[in-house]
CSV table of C-alpha atoms in Angstrom, one decimal:
chain,number,residue,atom,x,y,z
Z,1,UNK,CA,125.5,91.8,74.8
Z,2,UNK,CA,123.9,92.9,78.0
Z,3,UNK,CA,125.1,95.4,79.4
Z,4,UNK,CA,125.9,94.4,83.3
Z,5,UNK,CA,123.1,96.2,85.6
Z,6,UNK,CA,125.7,96.2,88.1
Z,7,UNK,CA,127.4,99.4,84.7
Z,8,UNK,CA,124.1,101.2,84.6
Z,9,UNK,CA,123.4,105.0,86.1
Z,10,UNK,CA,121.2,105.3,89.0
Z,11,UNK,CA,119.3,107.0,86.0
Z,12,UNK,CA,119.2,104.5,83.7
Z,13,UNK,CA,118.1,102.2,86.6
Z,14,UNK,CA,115.2,105.0,87.1
Z,15,UNK,CA,114.1,104.8,84.0
Z,16,UNK,CA,114.4,100.6,83.2
Z,17,UNK,CA,111.8,99.6,86.4
Z,18,UNK,CA,109.5,102.2,84.6
Z,19,UNK,CA,110.1,101.0,81.7
Z,20,UNK,CA,109.9,97.3,83.5
Z,21,UNK,CA,106.6,98.5,85.9
Z,22,UNK,CA,104.7,99.0,82.5
Z,23,UNK,CA,105.8,96.0,81.1
Z,24,UNK,CA,104.2,94.8,84.0
Z,25,UNK,CA,100.6,95.7,83.5
Z,26,UNK,CA,100.8,95.0,80.0
Z,27,UNK,CA,101.9,91.0,80.8
Z,28,UNK,CA,99.1,91.7,83.2
Z,29,UNK,CA,96.5,92.6,80.4
Z,30,UNK,CA,97.6,90.9,78.6
Z,31,UNK,CA,98.4,86.9,80.8
Z,32,UNK,CA,93.9,87.6,81.0
Z,33,UNK,CA,92.8,88.5,77.0
Z,34,UNK,CA,94.4,85.1,76.9
Z,35,UNK,CA,92.5,83.8,79.7
Z,36,UNK,CA,89.9,84.7,78.3
Z,37,UNK,CA,90.5,83.5,74.5
Z,38,UNK,CA,91.4,80.0,75.8
Z,39,UNK,CA,87.7,79.6,78.3
Z,40,UNK,CA,86.3,80.4,74.9
Z,41,UNK,CA,88.3,78.2,72.5
Z,42,UNK,CA,86.9,75.7,75.3
Z,43,UNK,CA,83.4,76.8,75.1
Z,44,UNK,CA,81.4,74.1,78.1
Z,45,UNK,CA,78.1,73.8,75.1
Z,46,UNK,CA,77.3,70.3,74.7
Z,47,UNK,CA,78.3,68.9,78.0
Z,48,UNK,CA,76.1,67.5,81.2
Z,49,UNK,CA,76.8,70.4,84.2
Z,50,UNK,CA,76.1,67.3,86.2
Z,51,UNK,CA,78.3,64.0,85.4
Z,52,UNK,CA,77.6,60.7,87.4
Z,53,UNK,CA,80.3,58.1,88.0
Z,54,UNK,CA,78.7,55.5,85.2
Z,55,UNK,CA,77.8,57.7,82.7
Z,56,UNK,CA,80.7,57.2,80.4
Z,57,UNK,CA,81.6,61.4,79.7
Z,58,UNK,CA,85.0,62.2,80.4
Z,59,UNK,CA,84.3,66.4,81.9
Z,60,UNK,CA,81.2,68.4,82.5
Z,61,UNK,CA,80.7,72.0,82.3
Z,62,UNK,CA,81.7,74.3,85.0
Z,63,UNK,CA,79.5,77.6,85.5
Z,64,UNK,CA,82.2,79.4,87.3
Z,65,UNK,CA,81.6,83.5,87.0
Z,66,UNK,CA,79.2,85.5,87.5
Z,67,UNK,CA,76.0,86.2,85.8
Z,68,UNK,CA,76.3,86.3,81.9
Z,69,UNK,CA,79.7,84.3,81.3
Z,70,UNK,CA,79.2,81.6,80.2
Z,71,UNK,CA,80.5,78.4,80.9
Z,72,UNK,CA,83.6,77.0,80.0
Z,73,UNK,CA,85.0,73.1,79.3
Z,74,UNK,CA,86.2,71.5,83.3
Z,75,UNK,CA,89.4,70.5,81.1
Z,76,UNK,CA,90.0,73.6,80.8
Z,77,UNK,CA,91.9,75.0,83.3
Z,78,UNK,CA,94.3,71.8,83.5
Z,79,UNK,CA,96.0,72.6,80.2
Z,80,UNK,CA,96.5,76.1,81.2
Z,81,UNK,CA,98.2,75.3,83.8
Z,82,UNK,CA,100.2,73.5,82.3
Z,83,UNK,CA,102.2,75.9,80.6
Z,84,UNK,CA,101.7,78.5,81.6
Z,85,UNK,CA,103.2,77.5,85.4
Z,86,UNK,CA,100.1,77.6,87.0
Z,87,UNK,CA,98.1,75.2,89.8
Z,88,UNK,CA,94.6,74.6,88.2
Z,89,UNK,CA,93.4,76.4,90.7
Z,90,UNK,CA,94.8,79.4,90.3
Z,91,UNK,CA,94.8,78.4,86.2
Z,92,UNK,CA,90.5,78.5,87.1
Z,93,UNK,CA,90.7,82.1,88.8
Z,94,UNK,CA,92.7,83.6,85.8
Z,95,UNK,CA,89.4,82.0,83.6
Z,96,UNK,CA,86.4,82.8,86.0
Z,97,UNK,CA,87.7,86.0,86.8
Z,98,UNK,CA,88.3,86.5,83.1
Z,99,UNK,CA,85.3,86.0,81.9
Z,100,UNK,CA,83.8,87.7,84.6
Z,101,UNK,CA,86.1,91.2,82.9
Z,102,UNK,CA,84.7,90.4,79.5
Z,103,UNK,CA,81.5,90.0,80.0
Z,104,UNK,CA,80.5,92.0,82.8
Z,105,UNK,CA,82.5,94.8,82.9
Z,106,UNK,CA,82.8,95.9,79.1
Z,107,UNK,CA,83.8,99.4,79.7
Z,108,UNK,CA,86.9,98.1,82.3
Z,109,UNK,CA,87.6,94.9,79.5
Z,110,UNK,CA,87.7,97.9,77.5
Z,111,UNK,CA,90.8,99.1,79.6
Z,112,UNK,CA,92.7,95.6,79.7
Z,113,UNK,CA,92.5,95.1,76.5
Z,114,UNK,CA,95.3,98.5,75.9
Z,115,UNK,CA,97.2,97.2,78.7
Z,116,UNK,CA,95.5,100.5,80.5
Z,117,UNK,CA,94.9,98.6,83.9
Z,118,UNK,CA,97.1,96.6,86.0
Z,119,UNK,CA,95.2,93.2,86.1
Z,120,UNK,CA,94.9,92.9,90.0
Z,121,UNK,CA,93.8,96.2,90.5
Z,122,UNK,CA,90.4,93.8,87.9
Z,123,UNK,CA,90.4,90.9,89.0
Z,124,UNK,CA,90.2,92.0,92.3
Z,125,UNK,CA,86.6,93.9,91.6
Z,126,UNK,CA,85.5,90.9,89.5
Z,127,UNK,CA,85.7,89.1,92.7
Z,128,UNK,CA,84.2,90.6,94.9
Z,129,UNK,CA,81.4,91.3,92.2
Z,130,UNK,CA,80.6,88.0,91.0
Z,131,UNK,CA,77.6,86.8,92.5
Z,132,UNK,CA,75.5,90.8,90.9
Z,133,UNK,CA,73.5,90.8,88.1
Z,134,UNK,CA,75.3,91.7,85.4
Z,135,UNK,CA,72.9,95.0,85.7
Z,136,UNK,CA,74.9,95.6,89.5
Z,137,UNK,CA,78.2,94.5,87.8
Z,138,UNK,CA,77.5,97.1,84.7
Z,139,UNK,CA,76.9,100.3,87.0
Z,140,UNK,CA,79.4,100.3,89.3
Z,141,UNK,CA,82.0,99.0,85.4
Z,142,UNK,CA,80.5,102.8,84.8
Z,143,UNK,CA,81.3,104.2,88.0
Z,144,UNK,CA,84.7,103.0,88.6
Z,145,UNK,CA,86.2,102.2,84.9
Z,146,UNK,CA,88.0,105.5,85.1
Z,147,UNK,CA,89.6,105.7,88.0
Z,148,UNK,CA,91.8,102.2,88.5
Z,149,UNK,CA,94.9,104.1,87.9
Z,150,UNK,CA,95.5,106.4,90.0
Z,151,UNK,CA,93.8,104.3,93.3
Z,152,UNK,CA,96.3,102.0,95.2
Z,153,UNK,CA,94.5,99.0,97.2
Z,154,UNK,CA,93.4,100.5,100.4
Z,155,UNK,CA,91.8,103.1,98.4
Z,156,UNK,CA,90.0,101.0,95.8
Z,157,UNK,CA,88.4,98.6,97.8
Z,158,UNK,CA,87.0,101.5,99.4
Z,159,UNK,CA,85.6,103.2,96.8
Z,160,UNK,CA,84.6,99.4,95.7
Z,161,UNK,CA,83.0,98.6,99.0
Z,162,UNK,CA,81.5,101.5,98.3
Z,163,UNK,CA,79.5,100.7,94.8
Z,164,UNK,CA,78.2,97.2,96.2
Z,165,UNK,CA,76.4,99.3,98.8
Z,166,UNK,CA,75.0,100.9,95.7
Z,167,UNK,CA,73.3,98.5,94.1
Z,168,UNK,CA,72.7,95.6,96.1
Z,169,UNK,CA,72.3,96.9,99.3
Z,170,UNK,CA,69.0,93.8,99.7
Z,171,UNK,CA,71.5,91.1,99.7
Z,172,UNK,CA,73.9,93.2,101.7
Z,173,UNK,CA,72.0,94.0,104.7
Z,174,UNK,CA,71.6,89.8,103.7
Z,175,UNK,CA,74.5,89.2,103.6
Z,176,UNK,CA,75.7,91.3,106.8
Z,177,UNK,CA,72.9,89.2,109.1
Z,178,UNK,CA,73.7,85.8,107.3
Z,179,UNK,CA,77.6,86.4,108.8
Z,180,UNK,CA,76.1,87.8,112.3
Z,181,UNK,CA,74.2,84.7,112.8
Z,182,UNK,CA,77.8,83.3,111.9
Z,183,UNK,CA,79.7,84.2,113.5
Z,184,UNK,CA,82.2,82.8,115.7
Z,185,UNK,CA,86.3,82.8,117.5
Z,186,UNK,CA,88.2,80.1,116.8
Z,187,UNK,CA,91.7,78.9,118.1
Z,188,UNK,CA,94.4,77.6,116.5
Z,189,UNK,CA,97.3,74.8,117.7
Z,190,UNK,CA,100.0,75.6,119.9
Z,191,UNK,CA,102.9,76.7,117.7
Z,192,UNK,CA,107.2,75.6,118.3
Z,193,UNK,CA,106.9,78.8,120.2
Z,194,UNK,CA,104.1,77.4,122.3
Z,195,UNK,CA,102.0,80.8,120.7
Z,196,UNK,CA,98.1,79.5,119.1
Z,197,UNK,CA,96.9,82.1,117.1
Z,198,UNK,CA,93.4,82.9,117.2
Z,199,UNK,CA,90.7,84.1,115.0
Z,200,UNK,CA,87.5,85.4,114.0
Z,201,UNK,CA,84.2,87.7,113.4
Z,202,UNK,CA,82.2,90.3,115.5
Z,203,UNK,CA,80.2,93.5,114.2
Z,204,UNK,CA,82.3,96.6,113.7
Z,205,UNK,CA,81.0,97.8,116.7
Z,206,UNK,CA,82.0,95.5,118.7
Z,207,UNK,CA,85.4,95.3,117.3
Z,208,UNK,CA,85.9,99.0,117.7
Z,209,UNK,CA,84.8,98.5,121.2
Z,210,UNK,CA,87.3,95.3,122.0
Z,211,UNK,CA,90.1,96.9,120.9
Z,212,UNK,CA,89.4,100.3,122.9
Z,213,UNK,CA,88.4,97.8,126.1
Z,214,UNK,CA,91.7,97.0,125.1
Z,215,UNK,CA,94.4,99.9,124.5
Z,216,UNK,CA,92.3,101.7,128.0
Z,217,UNK,CA,93.3,98.1,130.1
Z,218,UNK,CA,97.0,97.2,128.5
Z,219,UNK,CA,97.5,100.5,129.5
Z,220,UNK,CA,97.2,99.6,133.3
Z,221,UNK,CA,98.8,97.0,133.3
Z,222,UNK,CA,102.2,98.7,131.5
Z,223,UNK,CA,102.2,101.1,134.7
Z,224,UNK,CA,101.8,99.8,138.0
Z,225,UNK,CA,103.4,96.9,136.2
Z,226,UNK,CA,106.6,96.9,139.3
Z,227,UNK,CA,103.3,95.8,141.2
Z,228,UNK,CA,100.8,94.2,139.7
Z,229,UNK,CA,97.9,91.8,141.0
Z,230,UNK,CA,98.5,87.8,140.9
Z,231,UNK,CA,96.5,86.4,138.5
Z,232,UNK,CA,97.8,88.5,135.7
Z,233,UNK,CA,99.6,86.9,133.3
Z,234,UNK,CA,102.7,89.1,132.5
Z,235,UNK,CA,104.6,86.3,131.7
Z,236,UNK,CA,108.1,88.7,130.6
Z,237,UNK,CA,105.2,91.5,128.0
Z,238,UNK,CA,108.3,94.1,128.3
Z,239,UNK,CA,106.4,96.8,124.7
Z,240,UNK,CA,103.2,97.4,124.0
Z,241,UNK,CA,101.8,94.5,121.8
Z,242,UNK,CA,102.6,92.6,124.6
Z,243,UNK,CA,100.8,94.0,127.2
Z,244,UNK,CA,97.6,94.3,124.1
Z,245,UNK,CA,98.2,90.4,124.6
Z,246,UNK,CA,97.7,90.6,128.6
Z,247,UNK,CA,95.2,92.5,129.0
Z,248,UNK,CA,93.5,90.3,126.2
Z,249,UNK,CA,93.8,87.1,128.4
Z,250,UNK,CA,92.7,88.7,131.3
Z,251,UNK,CA,89.5,89.8,130.1
Z,252,UNK,CA,88.9,86.2,128.4
Z,253,UNK,CA,89.8,84.3,131.9
Z,254,UNK,CA,89.9,86.8,134.4
Z,255,UNK,CA,87.2,88.9,134.1
Z,256,UNK,CA,86.7,89.8,137.7
Z,257,UNK,CA,89.9,91.0,138.2
Z,258,UNK,CA,90.4,93.3,134.7
Z,259,UNK,CA,86.7,95.3,136.2
Z,260,UNK,CA,88.9,95.1,138.8
Z,261,UNK,CA,91.9,97.1,138.1
Z,262,UNK,CA,89.8,99.2,135.7
Z,263,UNK,CA,87.3,99.9,139.1
Z,264,UNK,CA,90.0,101.2,140.8
Z,265,UNK,CA,92.1,102.9,138.1
Z,266,UNK,CA,89.2,105.2,137.3
Z,267,UNK,CA,87.4,105.7,140.9
Z,268,UNK,CA,90.5,105.2,142.8
Z,269,UNK,CA,89.1,106.4,146.3
Z,270,UNK,CA,85.7,104.3,145.5
Z,271,UNK,CA,86.3,102.4,148.9
Z,272,UNK,CA,87.7,105.2,150.5
Z,273,UNK,CA,85.0,107.4,150.3
Z,274,UNK,CA,82.8,104.9,151.3
Z,275,UNK,CA,84.6,104.0,155.0
Z,276,UNK,CA,84.1,107.6,155.0
Z,277,UNK,CA,80.7,107.7,154.8
Z,278,UNK,CA,79.8,104.2,156.4
Z,279,UNK,CA,82.1,104.2,159.3
Z,280,UNK,CA,82.1,107.9,160.2
Z,281,UNK,CA,83.8,107.2,163.5
Z,282,UNK,CA,85.9,104.6,163.2
Z,283,UNK,CA,89.4,106.6,163.7
Z,284,UNK,CA,91.3,106.6,166.2
Z,285,UNK,CA,92.4,110.9,167.3
Z,286,UNK,CA,95.7,109.7,166.0
Z,287,UNK,CA,94.7,109.0,162.7
Z,288,UNK,CA,95.1,105.0,162.5
Z,289,UNK,CA,91.5,102.7,161.6
Z,290,UNK,CA,90.3,101.4,163.7
Z,291,UNK,CA,89.9,97.6,163.2
Z,292,UNK,CA,86.3,96.6,162.7
Z,293,UNK,CA,84.5,93.4,163.6
Z,294,UNK,CA,81.5,93.4,162.4
Z,295,UNK,CA,79.5,89.9,161.6
Z,296,UNK,CA,78.6,89.1,158.0
Z,297,UNK,CA,75.4,90.6,157.8
Z,298,UNK,CA,77.3,93.9,158.1
Z,299,UNK,CA,79.2,92.9,155.6
Z,300,UNK,CA,77.3,92.1,152.9
Z,301,UNK,CA,75.5,94.7,153.4
Z,302,UNK,CA,78.6,97.5,152.2
Z,303,UNK,CA,79.2,94.9,149.8
Z,304,UNK,CA,75.8,95.9,148.2
Z,305,UNK,CA,76.6,99.4,149.1
Z,306,UNK,CA,80.0,99.2,147.2
Z,307,UNK,CA,78.6,97.6,143.9
Z,308,UNK,CA,75.5,100.7,144.1
Z,309,UNK,CA,77.4,102.8,143.9
Z,310,UNK,CA,80.0,102.1,141.1
Z,311,UNK,CA,79.2,104.0,138.2
Z,312,UNK,CA,79.4,101.2,135.0
Z,313,UNK,CA,79.1,104.5,132.5
Z,314,UNK,CA,83.1,105.0,133.5
Z,315,UNK,CA,83.9,101.6,132.4
Z,316,UNK,CA,82.9,101.6,129.3
Z,317,UNK,CA,86.1,102.1,127.4
Z,318,UNK,CA,86.6,105.7,125.1
Z,319,UNK,CA,87.4,105.7,121.9
Z,320,UNK,CA,86.7,108.0,118.8
Z,321,UNK,CA,84.5,107.7,116.1
Z,322,UNK,CA,86.1,110.0,112.7
Z,323,UNK,CA,83.0,109.9,110.6
Z,324,UNK,CA,83.3,111.6,106.8
Z,325,UNK,CA,80.0,112.2,105.3
Z,326,UNK,CA,79.1,114.7,102.5
Z,327,UNK,CA,76.3,117.0,101.3
Z,328,UNK,CA,73.8,113.3,100.8
Z,329,UNK,CA,74.1,112.8,104.4
Z,330,UNK,CA,71.6,115.8,105.3
Z,331,UNK,CA,69.5,115.7,102.1
Z,332,UNK,CA,69.1,111.8,101.8
Z,333,UNK,CA,70.4,110.0,104.9
Z,334,UNK,CA,67.9,106.4,104.1
Z,335,UNK,CA,69.8,105.9,101.2
Z,336,UNK,CA,73.3,107.9,102.0
Z,337,UNK,CA,77.1,106.1,102.4
Z,338,UNK,CA,79.4,107.4,105.1
Z,339,UNK,CA,83.7,106.6,105.2
Z,340,UNK,CA,84.9,105.7,108.9
Z,341,UNK,CA,88.4,106.1,109.2
Z,342,UNK,CA,89.6,102.0,110.2
Z,343,UNK,CA,87.0,100.3,108.4
Z,344,UNK,CA,85.8,101.3,105.3
Z,345,UNK,CA,82.3,102.2,103.5
Z,346,UNK,CA,79.1,101.8,106.2
Z,347,UNK,CA,75.5,102.4,105.8
Z,348,UNK,CA,74.7,106.1,107.3
Z,349,UNK,CA,71.7,103.6,109.5
Z,350,UNK,CA,74.1,101.3,110.1
Z,351,UNK,CA,76.1,103.6,112.3
Z,352,UNK,CA,73.2,104.5,113.4
Z,353,UNK,CA,72.0,101.9,115.5
Z,354,UNK,CA,75.9,101.4,116.0
Z,355,UNK,CA,75.3,105.0,117.6
Z,356,UNK,CA,72.5,104.0,119.7
Z,357,UNK,CA,73.5,101.1,121.2
Z,358,UNK,CA,75.1,101.2,125.0
Z,359,UNK,CA,77.2,104.9,123.9
Z,360,UNK,CA,77.9,107.9,125.2
Z,361,UNK,CA,78.6,110.4,123.0
Z,362,UNK,CA,80.8,112.9,123.1
Z,363,UNK,CA,80.3,115.6,119.8
Z,364,UNK,CA,84.2,117.2,118.7
Z,365,UNK,CA,82.9,121.2,117.1
Z,366,UNK,CA,82.4,121.6,113.6
Z,367,UNK,CA,86.2,123.0,111.7
Z,368,UNK,CA,86.4,124.7,108.9
Z,369,UNK,CA,89.3,124.2,107.5
Z,370,UNK,CA,88.8,128.4,105.9
Z,371,UNK,CA,89.3,129.4,109.5
Z,372,UNK,CA,92.1,127.8,110.5
Z,373,UNK,CA,94.8,129.9,110.2
Z,374,UNK,CA,98.6,129.1,109.7
Z,375,UNK,CA,100.9,130.1,113.0
Z,376,UNK,CA,104.2,130.7,112.8
Z,377,UNK,CA,105.9,127.2,114.7
Z,378,UNK,CA,106.7,124.6,112.7
Z,379,UNK,CA,104.4,122.4,115.6
Z,380,UNK,CA,101.3,121.8,114.4
Z,381,UNK,CA,98.4,122.9,116.3
Z,382,UNK,CA,95.2,120.1,117.2
Z,383,UNK,CA,92.5,121.7,115.7
Z,384,UNK,CA,95.0,122.0,112.3
Z,385,UNK,CA,95.5,118.5,112.4
Z,386,UNK,CA,92.6,117.4,111.5
Z,387,UNK,CA,91.5,119.5,109.3
Z,388,UNK,CA,94.0,118.1,107.2
Z,389,UNK,CA,93.2,114.3,108.3
Z,390,UNK,CA,89.9,116.2,107.8
Z,391,UNK,CA,90.9,117.4,103.6
Z,392,UNK,CA,92.9,114.2,102.8
Z,393,UNK,CA,93.2,111.6,105.0
Z,394,UNK,CA,95.4,109.0,102.9
Z,395,UNK,CA,99.5,110.0,102.8
Z,396,UNK,CA,99.5,112.2,99.8
Z,397,UNK,CA,103.1,109.8,98.6
Z,398,UNK,CA,102.2,109.0,95.8
Z,399,UNK,CA,100.7,104.5,94.8
Z,400,UNK,CA,100.5,104.9,98.9
Z,401,UNK,CA,98.1,102.7,100.5
Z,402,UNK,CA,98.4,104.4,104.4
Z,403,UNK,CA,95.1,106.1,106.0
Z,404,UNK,CA,96.4,106.5,108.8
Z,405,UNK,CA,95.7,109.0,111.7
Z,406,UNK,CA,98.5,108.8,113.2
Z,407,UNK,CA,101.6,110.0,110.4
Z,408,UNK,CA,104.1,112.6,109.9
Z,409,UNK,CA,102.0,115.7,108.6
Z,410,UNK,CA,105.1,118.0,107.1
Z,411,UNK,CA,105.9,121.4,105.4
Z,412,UNK,CA,105.9,121.4,101.9
Z,413,UNK,CA,108.1,123.5,102.4
Z,414,UNK,CA,110.4,123.0,104.2
Z,415,UNK,CA,110.1,124.7,108.3
Z,416,UNK,CA,112.9,127.5,108.3
Z,417,UNK,CA,112.8,128.8,112.0
Z,418,UNK,CA,112.3,132.8,111.9
Z,419,UNK,CA,114.3,135.1,111.1
Z,420,UNK,CA,115.4,133.3,108.3
Z,421,UNK,CA,111.6,131.7,107.2
Z,422,UNK,CA,108.6,133.9,106.3
Z,423,UNK,CA,105.7,134.2,108.2
Z,424,UNK,CA,103.1,131.3,108.5
Z,425,UNK,CA,105.3,128.2,106.9
Z,426,UNK,CA,102.4,126.1,109.3
Z,427,UNK,CA,99.1,126.4,108.1
Z,428,UNK,CA,96.7,123.9,105.8
Z,429,UNK,CA,98.2,125.3,102.2
Z,430,UNK,CA,101.7,123.8,103.7
Z,431,UNK,CA,100.9,120.7,105.3
Z,432,UNK,CA,100.5,117.1,103.9
Z,433,UNK,CA,99.7,113.2,105.6
Z,434,UNK,CA,102.8,111.2,105.0
Z,435,UNK,CA,103.8,107.7,106.6
Z,436,UNK,CA,107.9,108.5,108.7
Z,437,UNK,CA,109.7,106.3,106.4
Z,438,UNK,CA,107.5,108.0,103.3
Z,439,UNK,CA,108.9,111.3,105.4
Z,440,UNK,CA,112.5,110.8,105.1
Z,441,UNK,CA,112.8,110.2,101.7
Z,442,UNK,CA,111.4,113.4,101.1
Z,443,UNK,CA,113.7,115.0,103.6
Z,444,UNK,CA,116.5,113.0,102.5
Z,445,UNK,CA,116.0,114.9,99.4
Z,446,UNK,CA,115.7,112.0,97.0
Z,447,UNK,CA,112.6,114.0,95.6
Z,448,UNK,CA,111.1,117.8,94.9
Z,449,UNK,CA,107.1,118.2,95.6
Z,450,UNK,CA,104.9,121.3,96.0
Z,451,UNK,CA,101.2,121.7,97.0
Z,452,UNK,CA,100.4,125.1,94.6
Z,453,UNK,CA,96.4,124.2,95.9
Z,454,UNK,CA,96.0,123.5,98.6
Z,455,UNK,CA,95.3,118.5,99.2
Z,456,UNK,CA,97.2,118.6,95.8
Z,457,UNK,CA,100.1,118.3,95.6
Z,458,UNK,CA,103.3,117.5,92.7
Z,459,UNK,CA,105.9,115.1,93.2
Z,460,UNK,CA,108.8,115.3,91.0
Z,461,UNK,CA,110.9,112.1,91.2
Z,462,UNK,CA,115.2,113.2,91.4
Z,463,UNK,CA,115.5,111.5,88.2
Z,464,UNK,CA,112.2,113.8,86.1
Z,465,UNK,CA,109.2,112.5,87.2
Z,466,UNK,CA,106.1,114.0,87.7
Z,467,UNK,CA,103.4,112.7,89.8
Z,468,UNK,CA,100.1,114.6,90.7
Z,469,UNK,CA,98.4,113.3,93.5
Z,470,UNK,CA,94.4,113.9,95.3
Z,471,UNK,CA,91.4,113.0,96.4
Z,472,UNK,CA,91.1,111.1,93.5
Z,473,UNK,CA,94.5,108.6,94.0
Z,474,UNK,CA,98.0,109.6,91.7
Z,475,UNK,CA,98.7,110.6,88.7
Z,476,UNK,CA,102.1,109.4,86.2
Z,477,UNK,CA,101.8,113.0,83.7
Z,478,UNK,CA,105.1,111.3,83.2
Z,479,UNK,CA,108.8,112.6,82.7
Z,480,UNK,CA,110.1,116.3,82.5
Z,481,UNK,CA,112.3,115.5,80.2
Z,482,UNK,CA,110.1,113.5,78.3
Z,483,UNK,CA,107.0,114.5,78.4
Z,484,UNK,CA,106.8,119.0,78.1
Z,485,UNK,CA,103.1,118.8,79.3
Z,486,UNK,CA,104.7,117.2,82.9
Z,487,UNK,CA,107.6,119.8,82.8
Z,488,UNK,CA,105.6,123.0,82.6
Z,489,UNK,CA,102.8,121.4,85.4
Z,490,UNK,CA,105.5,121.2,87.8
Z,491,UNK,CA,107.5,124.6,87.4
Z,492,UNK,CA,104.0,125.9,87.7
Z,493,UNK,CA,103.8,124.2,90.4
Z,494,UNK,CA,106.6,125.8,92.2
Z,495,UNK,CA,105.4,129.3,91.2
Z,496,UNK,CA,101.8,129.1,92.4
Z,497,UNK,CA,103.6,127.2,95.8
Z,498,UNK,CA,105.8,130.2,96.7
Z,499,UNK,CA,103.3,132.5,95.1
Z,500,UNK,CA,100.4,131.8,97.7
Z,501,UNK,CA,103.0,131.6,100.3
Z,502,UNK,CA,103.3,135.1,99.7
Z,503,UNK,CA,100.6,136.1,99.7
Z,504,UNK,CA,99.9,133.5,103.3
Z,505,UNK,CA,102.8,135.2,104.9
């Protein structure tokens, strides 16, 4: 009789979790293989592509996969759905993905047959590349099949999007133009809480500017929440998110008031300066302003002069665009692909159009990590933080998908205040980004971490599993109790970390 899980030790539970994760990967791959064979045993050969109501045919041939895949009989998906606890749509999607992988991605399909790739990763590649030719799909297959086991969802999407741009730039340009023509904003129905969801699409650069403008106005509204003018739809806002919603509503329902608040914040002395310049004698000796009953034409000229003095550039919301480039950007800029934080990969030519359309650009100094010396304090200087995030934009935690500039910067070897700790503990050699929850997990001692080389992180779980994370993703080496390589790498990383710390000191 199987033991009750409550009787298992924590180490046994940890081992069982790892075994089940591996088993789940095998099950997902086997399901794809089954769907592939199911489709091949239900061919569409001999069936009509289209049928009419009176032609007597009971099923038709479905063209479901991408270029190079065979057709399938219409009833195949429904039959598989009954046997596998899926909807017909889910079964058809599974068959389609399996056929694409088999006939368009031979390298990736070999990994599926070996059970060495997560089914969601393989299926995502099949779905996002379906409109590509078989030759283009094969090119992507050769480039990314070997990386999949090490990538989180976010990093896989970024890599895949970049490869699609590489092989199909012309079609991507056409698709982008089509999407631009179809962009829209739509509003749903109010829910039971009297809130209405809305959604839409706009160019990525416009979205960044809109987000910056909403942030700026939300900050102003929240700072002066106790003396806001009439017309601001506050409605009990008390969180940052709620104030962003208020700012968005104000921009769309009362743009004049929204811009008036922005103007008062950016140029608070505008009207005072204008009054002093236009009517220098309009004060009595005691300093009080004299009431002026001037006719409307004067007032109109005054308003015109106010408008003429407005510095429109000061009303443009500011934002920082973090662009990561490689050497190709300088040698072959016409075909270069850059990675933009919060956006993903984009052609350099596209980024140029963003920066040239209504932007005032302020370039930041180039950061050379080699020139940033360690410091003898816990806090991380701004330039050091920027250098760390340029080197390691993603969290250094295994299997993570976090690409957030607000991540914590964690000391690989815990910081020890002087005189207990050595000098130079805070530096690129001993820092790595982690989300707050990941940081907490490491700090309370559930795992160990070493950084034998800047940007390469070696983790050890409390039960002995060793993993390496770097710019190529996560690499699982196994458990030190059963895998000699994992054990040797962990102890080598431990020695290198401490030797490097001594060199810095």
